[in-house]
PDB file of C-alpha atoms in Angstrom:
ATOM      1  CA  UNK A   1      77.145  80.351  99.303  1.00  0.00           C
ATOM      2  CA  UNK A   2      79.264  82.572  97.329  1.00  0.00           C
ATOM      3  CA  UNK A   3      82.451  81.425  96.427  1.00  0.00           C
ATOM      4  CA  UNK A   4      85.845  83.422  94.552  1.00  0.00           C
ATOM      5  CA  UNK A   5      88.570  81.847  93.260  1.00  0.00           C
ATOM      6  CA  UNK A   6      91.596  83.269  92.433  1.00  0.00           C
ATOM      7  CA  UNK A   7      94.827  82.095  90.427  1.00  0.00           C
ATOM      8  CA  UNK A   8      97.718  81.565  89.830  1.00  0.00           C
ATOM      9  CA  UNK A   9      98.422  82.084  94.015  1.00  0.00           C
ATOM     10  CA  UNK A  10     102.004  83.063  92.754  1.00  0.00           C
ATOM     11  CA  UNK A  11     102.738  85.134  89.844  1.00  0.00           C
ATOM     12  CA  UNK A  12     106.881  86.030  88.604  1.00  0.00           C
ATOM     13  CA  UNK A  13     107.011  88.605  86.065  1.00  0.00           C
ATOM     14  CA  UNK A  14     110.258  90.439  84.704  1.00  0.00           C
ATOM     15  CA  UNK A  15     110.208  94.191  85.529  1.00  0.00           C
ATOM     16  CA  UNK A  16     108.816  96.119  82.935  1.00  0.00           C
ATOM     17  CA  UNK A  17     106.423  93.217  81.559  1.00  0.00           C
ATOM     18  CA  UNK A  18     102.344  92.802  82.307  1.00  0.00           C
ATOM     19  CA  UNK A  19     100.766  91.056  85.232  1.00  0.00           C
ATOM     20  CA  UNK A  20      97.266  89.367  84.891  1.00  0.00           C
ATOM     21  CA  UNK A  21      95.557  87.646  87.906  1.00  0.00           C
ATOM     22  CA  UNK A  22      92.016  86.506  87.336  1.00  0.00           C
ATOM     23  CA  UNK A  23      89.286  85.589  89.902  1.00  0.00           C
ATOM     24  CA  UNK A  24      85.765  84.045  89.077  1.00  0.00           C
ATOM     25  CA  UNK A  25      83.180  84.197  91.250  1.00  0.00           C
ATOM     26  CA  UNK A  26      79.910  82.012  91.571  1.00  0.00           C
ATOM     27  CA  UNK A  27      77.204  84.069  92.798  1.00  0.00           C
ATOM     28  CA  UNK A  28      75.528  85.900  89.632  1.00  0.00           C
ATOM     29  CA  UNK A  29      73.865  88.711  92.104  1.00  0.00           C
ATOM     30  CA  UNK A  30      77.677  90.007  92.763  1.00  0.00           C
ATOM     31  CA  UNK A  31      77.886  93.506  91.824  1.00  0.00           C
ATOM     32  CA  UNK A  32      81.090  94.917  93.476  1.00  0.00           C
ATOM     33  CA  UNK A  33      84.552  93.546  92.784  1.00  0.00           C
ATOM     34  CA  UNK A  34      87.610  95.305  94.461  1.00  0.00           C
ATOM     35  CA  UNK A  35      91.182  94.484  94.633  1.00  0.00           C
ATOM     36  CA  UNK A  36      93.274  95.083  97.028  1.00  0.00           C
ATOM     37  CA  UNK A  37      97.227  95.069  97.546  1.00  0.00           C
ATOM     38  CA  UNK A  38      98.788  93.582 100.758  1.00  0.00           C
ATOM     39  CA  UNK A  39     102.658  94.565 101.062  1.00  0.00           C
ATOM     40  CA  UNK A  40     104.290  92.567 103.752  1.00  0.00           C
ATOM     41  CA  UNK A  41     103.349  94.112 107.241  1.00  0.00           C
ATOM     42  CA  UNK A  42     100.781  96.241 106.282  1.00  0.00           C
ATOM     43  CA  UNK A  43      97.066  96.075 105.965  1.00  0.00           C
ATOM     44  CA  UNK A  44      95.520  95.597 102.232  1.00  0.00           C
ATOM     45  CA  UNK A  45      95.188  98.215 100.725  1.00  0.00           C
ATOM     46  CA  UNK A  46      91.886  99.340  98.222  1.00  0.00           C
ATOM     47  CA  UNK A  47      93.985  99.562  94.703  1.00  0.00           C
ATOM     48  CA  UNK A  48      91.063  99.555  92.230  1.00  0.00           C
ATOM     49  CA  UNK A  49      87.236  98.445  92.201  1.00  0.00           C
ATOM     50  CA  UNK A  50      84.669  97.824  89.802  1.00  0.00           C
ATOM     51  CA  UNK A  51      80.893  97.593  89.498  1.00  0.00           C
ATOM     52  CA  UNK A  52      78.903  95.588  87.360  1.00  0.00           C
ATOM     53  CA  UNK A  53      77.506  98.125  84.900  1.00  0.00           C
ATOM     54  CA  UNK A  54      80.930  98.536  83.730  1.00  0.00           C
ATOM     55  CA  UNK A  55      83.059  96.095  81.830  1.00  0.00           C
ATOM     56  CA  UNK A  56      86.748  97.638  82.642  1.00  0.00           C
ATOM     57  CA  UNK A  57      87.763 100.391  84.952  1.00  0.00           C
ATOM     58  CA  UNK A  58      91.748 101.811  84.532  1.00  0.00           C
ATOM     59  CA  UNK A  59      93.767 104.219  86.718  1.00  0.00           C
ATOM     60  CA  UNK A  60      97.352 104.857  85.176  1.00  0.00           C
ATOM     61  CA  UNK A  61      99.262 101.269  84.754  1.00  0.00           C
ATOM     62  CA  UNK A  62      96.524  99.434  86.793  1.00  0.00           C
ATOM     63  CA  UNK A  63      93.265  97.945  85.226  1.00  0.00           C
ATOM     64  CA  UNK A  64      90.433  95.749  86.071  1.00  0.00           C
ATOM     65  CA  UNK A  65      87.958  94.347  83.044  1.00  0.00           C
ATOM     66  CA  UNK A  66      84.743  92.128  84.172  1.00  0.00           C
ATOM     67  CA  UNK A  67      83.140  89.616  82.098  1.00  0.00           C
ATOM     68  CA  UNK A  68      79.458  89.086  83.878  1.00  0.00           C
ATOM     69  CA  UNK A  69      78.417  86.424  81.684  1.00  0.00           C
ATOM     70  CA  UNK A  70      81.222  83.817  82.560  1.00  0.00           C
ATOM     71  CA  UNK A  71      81.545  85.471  86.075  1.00  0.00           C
ATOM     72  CA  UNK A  72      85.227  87.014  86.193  1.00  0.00           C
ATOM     73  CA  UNK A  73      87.026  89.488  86.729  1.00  0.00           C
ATOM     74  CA  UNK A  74      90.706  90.176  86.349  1.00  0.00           C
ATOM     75  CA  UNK A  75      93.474  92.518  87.310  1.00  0.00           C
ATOM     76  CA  UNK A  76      96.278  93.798  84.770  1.00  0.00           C
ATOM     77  CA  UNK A  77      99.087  95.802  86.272  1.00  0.00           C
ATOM     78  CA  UNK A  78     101.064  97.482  82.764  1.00  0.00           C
ATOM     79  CA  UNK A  79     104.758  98.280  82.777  1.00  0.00           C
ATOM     80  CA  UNK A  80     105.401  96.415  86.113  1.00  0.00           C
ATOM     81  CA  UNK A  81     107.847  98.079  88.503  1.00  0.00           C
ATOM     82  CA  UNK A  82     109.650  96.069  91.661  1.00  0.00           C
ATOM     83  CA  UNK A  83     107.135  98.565  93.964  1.00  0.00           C
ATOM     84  CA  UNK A  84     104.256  96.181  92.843  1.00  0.00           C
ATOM     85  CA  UNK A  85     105.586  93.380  94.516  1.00  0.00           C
ATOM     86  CA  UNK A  86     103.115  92.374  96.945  1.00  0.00           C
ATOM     87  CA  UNK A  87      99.985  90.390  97.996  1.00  0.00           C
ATOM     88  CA  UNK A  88      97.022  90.581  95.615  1.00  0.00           C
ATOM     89  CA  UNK A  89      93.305  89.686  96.758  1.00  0.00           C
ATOM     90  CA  UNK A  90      90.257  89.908  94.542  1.00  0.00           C
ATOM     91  CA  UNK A  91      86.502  89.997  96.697  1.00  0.00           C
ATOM     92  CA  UNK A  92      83.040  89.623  95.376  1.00  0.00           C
ATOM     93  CA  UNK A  93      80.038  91.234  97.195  1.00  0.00           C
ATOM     94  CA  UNK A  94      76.154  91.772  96.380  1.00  0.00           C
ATOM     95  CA  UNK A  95      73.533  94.449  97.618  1.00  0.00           C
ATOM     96  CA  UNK A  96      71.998  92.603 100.149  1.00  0.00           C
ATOM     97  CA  UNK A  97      74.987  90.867 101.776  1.00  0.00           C
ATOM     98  CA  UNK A  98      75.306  93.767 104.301  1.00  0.00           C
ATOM     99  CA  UNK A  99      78.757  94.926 102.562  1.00  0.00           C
ATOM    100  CA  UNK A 100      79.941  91.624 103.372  1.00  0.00           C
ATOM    101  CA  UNK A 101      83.541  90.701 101.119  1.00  0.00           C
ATOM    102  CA  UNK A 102      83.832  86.768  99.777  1.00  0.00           C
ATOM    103  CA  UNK A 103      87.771  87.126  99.690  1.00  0.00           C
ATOM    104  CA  UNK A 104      90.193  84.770  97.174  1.00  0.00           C
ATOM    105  CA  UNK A 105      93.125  83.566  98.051  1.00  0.00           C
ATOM    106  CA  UNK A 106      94.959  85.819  97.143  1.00  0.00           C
ATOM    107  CA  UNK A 107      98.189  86.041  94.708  1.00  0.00           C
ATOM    108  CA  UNK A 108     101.787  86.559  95.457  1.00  0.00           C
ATOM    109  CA  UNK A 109     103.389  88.589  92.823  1.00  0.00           C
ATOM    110  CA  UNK A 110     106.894  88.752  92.104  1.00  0.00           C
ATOM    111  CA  UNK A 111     108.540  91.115  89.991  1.00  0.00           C
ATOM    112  CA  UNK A 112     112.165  90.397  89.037  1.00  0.00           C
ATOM    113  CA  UNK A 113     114.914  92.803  88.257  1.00  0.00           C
TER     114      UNK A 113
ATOM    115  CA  UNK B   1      89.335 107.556 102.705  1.00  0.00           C
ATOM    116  CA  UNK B   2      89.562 107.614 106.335  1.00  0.00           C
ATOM    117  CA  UNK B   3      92.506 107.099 107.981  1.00  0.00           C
ATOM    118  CA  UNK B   4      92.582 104.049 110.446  1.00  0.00           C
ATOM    119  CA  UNK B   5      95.027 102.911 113.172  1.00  0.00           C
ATOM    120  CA  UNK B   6      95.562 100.333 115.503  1.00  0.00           C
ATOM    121  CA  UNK B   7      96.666  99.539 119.089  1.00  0.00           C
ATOM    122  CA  UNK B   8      98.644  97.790 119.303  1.00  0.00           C
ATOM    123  CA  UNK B   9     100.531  97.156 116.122  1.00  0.00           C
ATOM    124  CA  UNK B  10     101.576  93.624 117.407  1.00  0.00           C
ATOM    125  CA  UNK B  11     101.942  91.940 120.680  1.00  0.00           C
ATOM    126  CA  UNK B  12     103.734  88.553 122.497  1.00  0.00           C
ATOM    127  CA  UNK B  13     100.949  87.066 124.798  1.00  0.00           C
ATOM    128  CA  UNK B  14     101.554  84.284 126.736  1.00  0.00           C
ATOM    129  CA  UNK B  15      98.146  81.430 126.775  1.00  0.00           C
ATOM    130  CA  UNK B  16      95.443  81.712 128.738  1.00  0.00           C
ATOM    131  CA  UNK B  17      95.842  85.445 128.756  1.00  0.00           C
ATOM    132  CA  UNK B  18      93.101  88.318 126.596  1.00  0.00           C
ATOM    133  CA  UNK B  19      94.364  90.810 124.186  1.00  0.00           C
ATOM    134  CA  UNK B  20      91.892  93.844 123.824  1.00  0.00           C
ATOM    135  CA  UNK B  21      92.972  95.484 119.869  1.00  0.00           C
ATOM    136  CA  UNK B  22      91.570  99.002 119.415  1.00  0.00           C
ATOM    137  CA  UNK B  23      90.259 100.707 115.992  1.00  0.00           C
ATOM    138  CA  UNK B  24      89.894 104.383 115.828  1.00  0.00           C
ATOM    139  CA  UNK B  25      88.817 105.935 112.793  1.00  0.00           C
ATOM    140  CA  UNK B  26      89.726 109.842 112.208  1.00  0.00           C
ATOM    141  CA  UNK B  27      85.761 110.218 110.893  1.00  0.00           C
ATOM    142  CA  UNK B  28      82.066 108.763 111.447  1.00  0.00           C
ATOM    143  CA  UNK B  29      81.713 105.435 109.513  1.00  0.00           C
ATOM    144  CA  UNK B  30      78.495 103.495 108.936  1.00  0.00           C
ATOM    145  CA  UNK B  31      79.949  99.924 109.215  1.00  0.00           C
ATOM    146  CA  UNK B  32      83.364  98.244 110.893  1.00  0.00           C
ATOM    147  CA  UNK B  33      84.367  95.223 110.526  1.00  0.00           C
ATOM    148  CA  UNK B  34      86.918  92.832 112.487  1.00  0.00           C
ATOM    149  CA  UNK B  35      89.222  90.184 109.861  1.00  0.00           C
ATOM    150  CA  UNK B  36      91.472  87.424 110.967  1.00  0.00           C
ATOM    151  CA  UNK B  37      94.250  86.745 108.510  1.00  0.00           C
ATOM    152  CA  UNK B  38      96.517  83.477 109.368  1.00  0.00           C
ATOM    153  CA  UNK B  39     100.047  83.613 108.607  1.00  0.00           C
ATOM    154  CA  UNK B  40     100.164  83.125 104.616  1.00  0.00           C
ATOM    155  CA  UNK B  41      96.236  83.307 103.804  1.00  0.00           C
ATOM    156  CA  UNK B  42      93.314  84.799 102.674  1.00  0.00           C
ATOM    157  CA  UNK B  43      90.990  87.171 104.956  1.00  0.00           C
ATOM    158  CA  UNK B  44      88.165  85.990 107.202  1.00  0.00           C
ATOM    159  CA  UNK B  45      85.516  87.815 108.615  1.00  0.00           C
ATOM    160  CA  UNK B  46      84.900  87.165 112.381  1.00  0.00           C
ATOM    161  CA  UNK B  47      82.397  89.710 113.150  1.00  0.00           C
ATOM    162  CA  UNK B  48      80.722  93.201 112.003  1.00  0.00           C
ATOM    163  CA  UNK B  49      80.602  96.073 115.151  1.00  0.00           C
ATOM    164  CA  UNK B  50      77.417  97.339 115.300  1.00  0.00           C
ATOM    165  CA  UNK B  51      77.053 100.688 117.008  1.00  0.00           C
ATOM    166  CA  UNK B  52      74.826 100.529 120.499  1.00  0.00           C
ATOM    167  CA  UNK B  53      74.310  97.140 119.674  1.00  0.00           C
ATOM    168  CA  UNK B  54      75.670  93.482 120.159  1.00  0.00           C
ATOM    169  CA  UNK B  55      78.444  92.863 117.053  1.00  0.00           C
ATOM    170  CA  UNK B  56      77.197  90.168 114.451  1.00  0.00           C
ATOM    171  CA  UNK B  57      79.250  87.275 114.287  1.00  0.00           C
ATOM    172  CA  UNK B  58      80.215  84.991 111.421  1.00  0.00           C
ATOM    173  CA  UNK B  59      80.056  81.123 111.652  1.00  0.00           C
ATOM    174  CA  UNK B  60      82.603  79.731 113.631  1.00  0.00           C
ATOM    175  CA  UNK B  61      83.118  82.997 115.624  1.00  0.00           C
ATOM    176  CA  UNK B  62      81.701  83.351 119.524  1.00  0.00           C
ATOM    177  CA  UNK B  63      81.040  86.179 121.170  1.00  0.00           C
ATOM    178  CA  UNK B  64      82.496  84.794 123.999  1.00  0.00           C
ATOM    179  CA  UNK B  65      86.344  84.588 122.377  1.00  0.00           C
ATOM    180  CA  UNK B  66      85.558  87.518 120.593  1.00  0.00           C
ATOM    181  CA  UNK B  67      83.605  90.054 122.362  1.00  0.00           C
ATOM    182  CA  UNK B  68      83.762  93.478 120.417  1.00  0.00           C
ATOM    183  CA  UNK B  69      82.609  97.191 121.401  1.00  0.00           C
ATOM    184  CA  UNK B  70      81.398 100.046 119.604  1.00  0.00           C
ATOM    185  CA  UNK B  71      80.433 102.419 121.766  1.00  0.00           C
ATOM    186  CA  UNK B  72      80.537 105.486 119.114  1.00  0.00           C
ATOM    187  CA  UNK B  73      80.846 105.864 115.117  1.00  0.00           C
ATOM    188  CA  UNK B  74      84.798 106.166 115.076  1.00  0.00           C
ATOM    189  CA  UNK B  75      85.723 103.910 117.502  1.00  0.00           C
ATOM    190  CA  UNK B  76      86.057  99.654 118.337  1.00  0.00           C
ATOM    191  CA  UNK B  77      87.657  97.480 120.114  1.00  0.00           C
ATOM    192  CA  UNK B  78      88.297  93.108 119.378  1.00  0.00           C
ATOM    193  CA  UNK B  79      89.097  91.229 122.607  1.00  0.00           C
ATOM    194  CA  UNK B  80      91.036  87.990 121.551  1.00  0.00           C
ATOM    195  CA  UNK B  81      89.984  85.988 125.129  1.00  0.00           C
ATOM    196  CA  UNK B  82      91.886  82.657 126.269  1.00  0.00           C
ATOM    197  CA  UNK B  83      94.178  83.039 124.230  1.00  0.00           C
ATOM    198  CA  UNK B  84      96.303  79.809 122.429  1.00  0.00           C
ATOM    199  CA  UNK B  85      99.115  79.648 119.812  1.00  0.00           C
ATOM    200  CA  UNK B  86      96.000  78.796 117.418  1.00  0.00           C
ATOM    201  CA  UNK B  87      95.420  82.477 117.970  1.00  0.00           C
ATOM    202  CA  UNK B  88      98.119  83.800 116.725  1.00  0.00           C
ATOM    203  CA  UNK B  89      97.403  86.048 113.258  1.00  0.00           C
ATOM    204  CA  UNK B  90      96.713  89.169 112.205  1.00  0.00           C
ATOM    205  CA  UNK B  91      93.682  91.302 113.454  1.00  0.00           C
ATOM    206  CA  UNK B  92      92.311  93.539 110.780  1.00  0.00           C
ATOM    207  CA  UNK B  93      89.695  95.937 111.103  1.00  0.00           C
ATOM    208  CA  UNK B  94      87.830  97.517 108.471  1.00  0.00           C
ATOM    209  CA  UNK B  95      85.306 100.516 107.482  1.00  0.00           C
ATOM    210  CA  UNK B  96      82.585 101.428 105.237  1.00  0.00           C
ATOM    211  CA  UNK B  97      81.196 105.002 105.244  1.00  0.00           C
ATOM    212  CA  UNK B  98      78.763 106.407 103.408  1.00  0.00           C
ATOM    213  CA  UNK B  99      76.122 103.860 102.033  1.00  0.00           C
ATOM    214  CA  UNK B 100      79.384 102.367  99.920  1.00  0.00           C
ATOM    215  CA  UNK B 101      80.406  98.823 100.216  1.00  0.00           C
ATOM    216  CA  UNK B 102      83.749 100.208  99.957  1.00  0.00           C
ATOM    217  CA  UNK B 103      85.734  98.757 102.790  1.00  0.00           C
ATOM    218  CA  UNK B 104      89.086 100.212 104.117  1.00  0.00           C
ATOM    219  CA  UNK B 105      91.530  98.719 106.430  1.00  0.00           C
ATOM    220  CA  UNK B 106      93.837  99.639 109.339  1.00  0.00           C
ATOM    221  CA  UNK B 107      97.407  98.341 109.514  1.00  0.00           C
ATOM    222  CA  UNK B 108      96.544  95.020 111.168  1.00  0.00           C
ATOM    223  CA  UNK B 109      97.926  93.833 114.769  1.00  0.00           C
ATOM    224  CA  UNK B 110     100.002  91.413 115.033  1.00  0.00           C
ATOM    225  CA  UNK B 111      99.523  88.896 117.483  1.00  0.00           C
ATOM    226  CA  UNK B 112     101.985  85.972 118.507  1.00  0.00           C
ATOM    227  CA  UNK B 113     100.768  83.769 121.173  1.00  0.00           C
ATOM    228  CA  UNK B 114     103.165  81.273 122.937  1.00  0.00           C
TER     229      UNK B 114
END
Protein backbone atom coordinates (compact mmCIF):
# COMPACT_ATOMS: atom_id res chain seq x y z
CA UNK A 1 0.00 0.00 0.00
CA UNK A 2 0.91 3.53 -0.07
CA UNK A 3 3.49 4.61 2.04
CA UNK A 4 4.97 8.58 3.05
CA UNK A 5 7.89 9.23 4.67
CA UNK A 6 8.83 12.19 6.16
CA UNK A 7 12.22 13.67 7.64
CA UNK A 8 14.11 14.95 9.58
CA UNK A 9 11.16 14.18 12.58
CA UNK A 10 12.89 17.24 14.32
CA UNK A 11 13.98 20.29 12.66
CA UNK A 12 15.97 23.56 14.86
CA UNK A 13 16.27 26.56 12.85
CA UNK A 14 17.43 30.15 14.10
CA UNK A 15 14.60 32.73 13.78
CA UNK A 16 14.71 34.47 10.72
CA UNK A 17 16.44 31.50 8.67
CA UNK A 18 14.54 28.81 6.11
CA UNK A 19 12.90 25.57 7.08
CA UNK A 20 12.75 22.60 4.56
CA UNK A 21 10.98 19.28 5.47
CA UNK A 22 10.64 16.79 2.67
CA UNK A 23 8.30 13.74 2.36
CA UNK A 24 8.39 11.04 -0.50
CA UNK A 25 5.75 9.03 -1.16
CA UNK A 26 5.52 5.55 -2.99
CA UNK A 27 2.36 5.31 -4.73
CA UNK A 28 2.82 7.03 -8.34
CA UNK A 29 -1.24 7.46 -8.68
CA UNK A 30 -0.95 10.17 -5.65
CA UNK A 31 -2.29 13.34 -6.80
CA UNK A 32 -3.00 15.47 -3.65
CA UNK A 33 -0.32 16.43 -1.15
CA UNK A 34 -1.32 18.75 1.83
CA UNK A 35 0.47 19.87 4.83
CA UNK A 36 -0.72 20.53 7.77
CA UNK A 37 0.50 22.35 11.09
CA UNK A 38 -0.24 20.82 14.57
CA UNK A 39 0.51 23.45 17.49
CA UNK A 40 0.47 21.75 20.80
CA UNK A 41 -3.26 21.18 21.90
CA UNK A 42 -4.88 21.87 18.91
CA UNK A 43 -6.04 19.96 15.93
CA UNK A 44 -3.77 20.17 12.56
CA UNK A 45 -4.40 22.58 10.83
CA UNK A 46 -4.64 22.69 6.54
CA UNK A 47 -1.47 25.23 5.93
CA UNK A 48 -0.91 24.63 2.19
CA UNK A 49 -1.75 21.82 -0.50
CA UNK A 50 -0.73 20.91 -3.79
CA UNK A 51 -1.89 18.91 -6.80
CA UNK A 52 0.00 17.12 -9.21
CA UNK A 53 -0.34 19.28 -12.32
CA UNK A 54 1.60 21.78 -10.52
CA UNK A 55 5.22 21.67 -9.55
CA UNK A 56 5.21 24.46 -6.57
CA UNK A 57 2.37 26.27 -4.96
CA UNK A 58 3.41 29.57 -2.48
CA UNK A 59 1.26 31.67 -0.12
CA UNK A 60 3.39 34.56 1.53
CA UNK A 61 6.57 32.91 3.48
CA UNK A 62 5.14 29.33 3.04
CA UNK A 63 5.82 27.09 -0.09
CA UNK A 64 5.41 23.62 -1.26
CA UNK A 65 7.37 22.38 -4.71
CA UNK A 66 6.61 18.59 -5.99
CA UNK A 67 8.91 16.58 -7.95
CA UNK A 68 6.52 13.64 -9.55
CA UNK A 69 9.21 11.84 -11.13
CA UNK A 70 11.27 10.93 -7.91
CA UNK A 71 7.96 11.09 -5.85
CA UNK A 72 8.43 14.13 -3.30
CA UNK A 73 7.30 16.77 -2.13
CA UNK A 74 8.63 19.33 0.29
CA UNK A 75 7.67 22.21 2.49
CA UNK A 76 9.81 25.57 2.80
CA UNK A 77 8.69 28.02 5.43
CA UNK A 78 10.93 31.62 4.43
CA UNK A 79 11.92 34.13 7.08
CA UNK A 80 10.95 31.78 10.01
CA UNK A 81 9.27 33.45 12.99
CA UNK A 82 8.98 31.65 16.72
CA UNK A 83 4.88 31.46 15.69
CA UNK A 84 5.93 28.54 13.32
CA UNK A 85 6.96 26.43 15.95
CA UNK A 86 4.87 23.49 15.77
CA UNK A 87 4.07 19.97 14.46
CA UNK A 88 4.43 19.47 10.70
CA UNK A 89 2.68 16.45 8.76
CA UNK A 90 2.88 15.88 5.04
CA UNK A 91 -0.17 13.24 3.48
CA UNK A 92 -0.41 11.66 0.12
CA UNK A 93 -3.83 10.71 -1.39
CA UNK A 94 -5.13 9.44 -4.96
CA UNK A 95 -8.63 9.72 -6.76
CA UNK A 96 -9.92 6.57 -5.98
CA UNK A 97 -8.83 6.15 -2.34
CA UNK A 98 -12.19 7.64 -1.16
CA UNK A 99 -10.29 10.94 0.15
CA UNK A 100 -8.42 8.69 2.24
CA UNK A 101 -4.86 10.64 3.80
CA UNK A 102 -1.47 8.23 4.02
CA UNK A 103 -0.05 10.56 6.89
CA UNK A 104 4.07 10.89 7.69
CA UNK A 105 5.34 11.14 10.71
CA UNK A 106 5.37 14.16 11.07
CA UNK A 107 8.23 16.88 11.99
CA UNK A 108 8.83 18.85 15.08
CA UNK A 109 10.11 22.21 14.25
CA UNK A 110 11.91 24.40 16.44
CA UNK A 111 12.64 27.85 15.90
CA UNK A 112 15.18 29.50 18.22
CA UNK A 113 15.40 33.06 19.33
CA UNK B 1 -13.66 26.11 5.62
CA UNK B 2 -16.15 24.94 8.01
CA UNK B 3 -15.81 25.44 11.37
CA UNK B 4 -15.70 22.21 13.58
CA UNK B 5 -15.95 21.57 17.36
CA UNK B 6 -15.83 18.99 19.74
CA UNK B 7 -17.43 17.62 22.95
CA UNK B 8 -15.75 17.20 24.95
CA UNK B 9 -12.40 18.84 24.57
CA UNK B 10 -10.78 16.16 26.90
CA UNK B 11 -11.92 13.84 29.54
CA UNK B 12 -10.47 11.45 32.73
CA UNK B 13 -12.30 8.03 32.34
CA UNK B 14 -11.76 5.47 34.58
CA UNK B 15 -11.46 1.49 32.61
CA UNK B 16 -14.08 -0.39 31.70
CA UNK B 17 -16.15 2.70 31.23
CA UNK B 18 -17.44 4.32 27.21
CA UNK B 19 -16.73 7.79 26.16
CA UNK B 20 -19.26 9.02 23.42
CA UNK B 21 -17.04 12.29 21.47
CA UNK B 22 -19.37 14.48 19.38
CA UNK B 23 -18.51 16.39 15.92
CA UNK B 24 -20.73 19.11 14.77
CA UNK B 25 -19.96 20.88 11.76
CA UNK B 26 -21.51 24.60 11.27
CA UNK B 27 -22.39 23.34 7.36
CA UNK B 28 -23.39 20.12 5.20
CA UNK B 29 -20.20 18.06 4.45
CA UNK B 30 -19.93 15.12 2.05
CA UNK B 31 -17.43 12.99 4.09
CA UNK B 32 -16.24 12.82 8.07
CA UNK B 33 -13.79 11.12 9.24
CA UNK B 34 -12.72 9.85 12.89
CA UNK B 35 -8.40 9.94 13.59
CA UNK B 36 -6.63 8.54 16.57
CA UNK B 37 -3.40 10.34 17.31
CA UNK B 38 -1.16 8.64 20.25
CA UNK B 39 0.70 10.84 22.44
CA UNK B 40 3.83 11.98 20.19
CA UNK B 41 2.72 10.41 16.66
CA UNK B 42 1.46 10.49 13.43
CA UNK B 43 -2.47 10.30 12.56
CA UNK B 44 -4.47 7.12 12.04
CA UNK B 45 -7.60 6.66 10.51
CA UNK B 46 -10.09 4.45 12.49
CA UNK B 47 -13.14 4.87 10.52
CA UNK B 48 -15.08 7.14 7.80
CA UNK B 49 -19.03 8.15 9.04
CA UNK B 50 -21.16 7.45 6.44
CA UNK B 51 -24.48 9.24 6.50
CA UNK B 52 -27.72 6.69 6.99
CA UNK B 53 -25.33 4.10 6.80
CA UNK B 54 -22.96 1.78 8.91
CA UNK B 55 -19.31 3.86 9.24
CA UNK B 56 -16.39 2.08 7.26
CA UNK B 57 -13.74 0.95 9.34
CA UNK B 58 -10.00 0.72 8.79
CA UNK B 59 -7.93 -2.45 9.63
CA UNK B 60 -7.47 -2.95 13.08
CA UNK B 61 -10.59 -0.89 14.00
CA UNK B 62 -14.09 -2.77 15.24
CA UNK B 63 -17.19 -1.52 15.15
CA UNK B 64 -17.76 -2.89 18.29
CA UNK B 65 -14.97 -0.48 20.27
CA UNK B 66 -15.78 2.05 17.95
CA UNK B 67 -19.30 2.37 17.02
CA UNK B 68 -19.91 5.82 15.22
CA UNK B 69 -23.26 7.75 14.16
CA UNK B 70 -24.18 10.01 11.54
CA UNK B 71 -27.49 10.56 11.63
CA UNK B 72 -27.41 13.97 9.43
CA UNK B 73 -24.72 15.89 7.14
CA UNK B 74 -23.29 18.17 10.05
CA UNK B 75 -23.28 16.00 12.72
CA UNK B 76 -21.21 12.56 14.39
CA UNK B 77 -20.52 11.03 17.15
CA UNK B 78 -17.15 8.24 18.11
CA UNK B 79 -17.97 6.00 21.10
CA UNK B 80 -14.54 4.87 22.61
CA UNK B 81 -16.27 1.46 24.43
CA UNK B 82 -14.33 -0.57 27.28
CA UNK B 83 -12.22 1.65 27.69
CA UNK B 84 -8.19 0.89 28.88
CA UNK B 85 -5.15 3.16 29.45
CA UNK B 86 -4.21 1.79 25.79
CA UNK B 87 -7.01 4.14 24.91
CA UNK B 88 -5.85 7.01 25.92
CA UNK B 89 -5.05 9.66 22.77
CA UNK B 90 -6.44 12.12 20.94
CA UNK B 91 -9.79 11.77 18.95
CA UNK B 92 -9.80 13.79 15.80
CA UNK B 93 -12.49 14.19 13.50
CA UNK B 94 -12.33 15.43 10.13
CA UNK B 95 -14.43 16.83 6.97
CA UNK B 96 -14.49 16.97 3.33
CA UNK B 97 -17.17 19.03 1.53
CA UNK B 98 -17.69 19.55 -1.75
CA UNK B 99 -16.27 16.73 -4.06
CA UNK B 100 -12.61 18.01 -2.56
CA UNK B 101 -10.30 15.68 -0.86
CA UNK B 102 -9.61 18.56 1.23
CA UNK B 103 -9.94 17.41 4.79
CA UNK B 104 -10.39 19.77 7.85
CA UNK B 105 -10.14 19.01 11.44
CA UNK B 106 -11.80 19.83 14.79
CA UNK B 107 -9.73 20.59 17.88
CA UNK B 108 -9.26 16.96 18.94
CA UNK B 109 -10.52 15.42 22.46
CA UNK B 110 -8.44 14.51 24.71
CA UNK B 111 -8.85 11.41 26.38
CA UNK B 112 -6.85 10.02 29.50
CA UNK B 113 -7.89 6.71 30.67
CA UNK B 114 -6.68 5.35 34.11
Amino acid sequence: GENVEQHPSTLSVQEGDSAVIKCTYSDSASNYFPWYKQELGKGPQLIIDIRSNVGEKKDQRIAVTLNKTAKHFSLHITETQPEDSAVYFCAASKVDSNYQLIWGAGTKLIIKP
Amino acid sequence: SAVISQKPSRDICQRGTSLTIQCQVDSQVTMMFWYRQQPGQSLTLIATANQGSEATYESGFVIDKFPISRPNLTFSTLTVSNMSPEDSSIYLCSVATGGSETQYFGPGTRLLVL
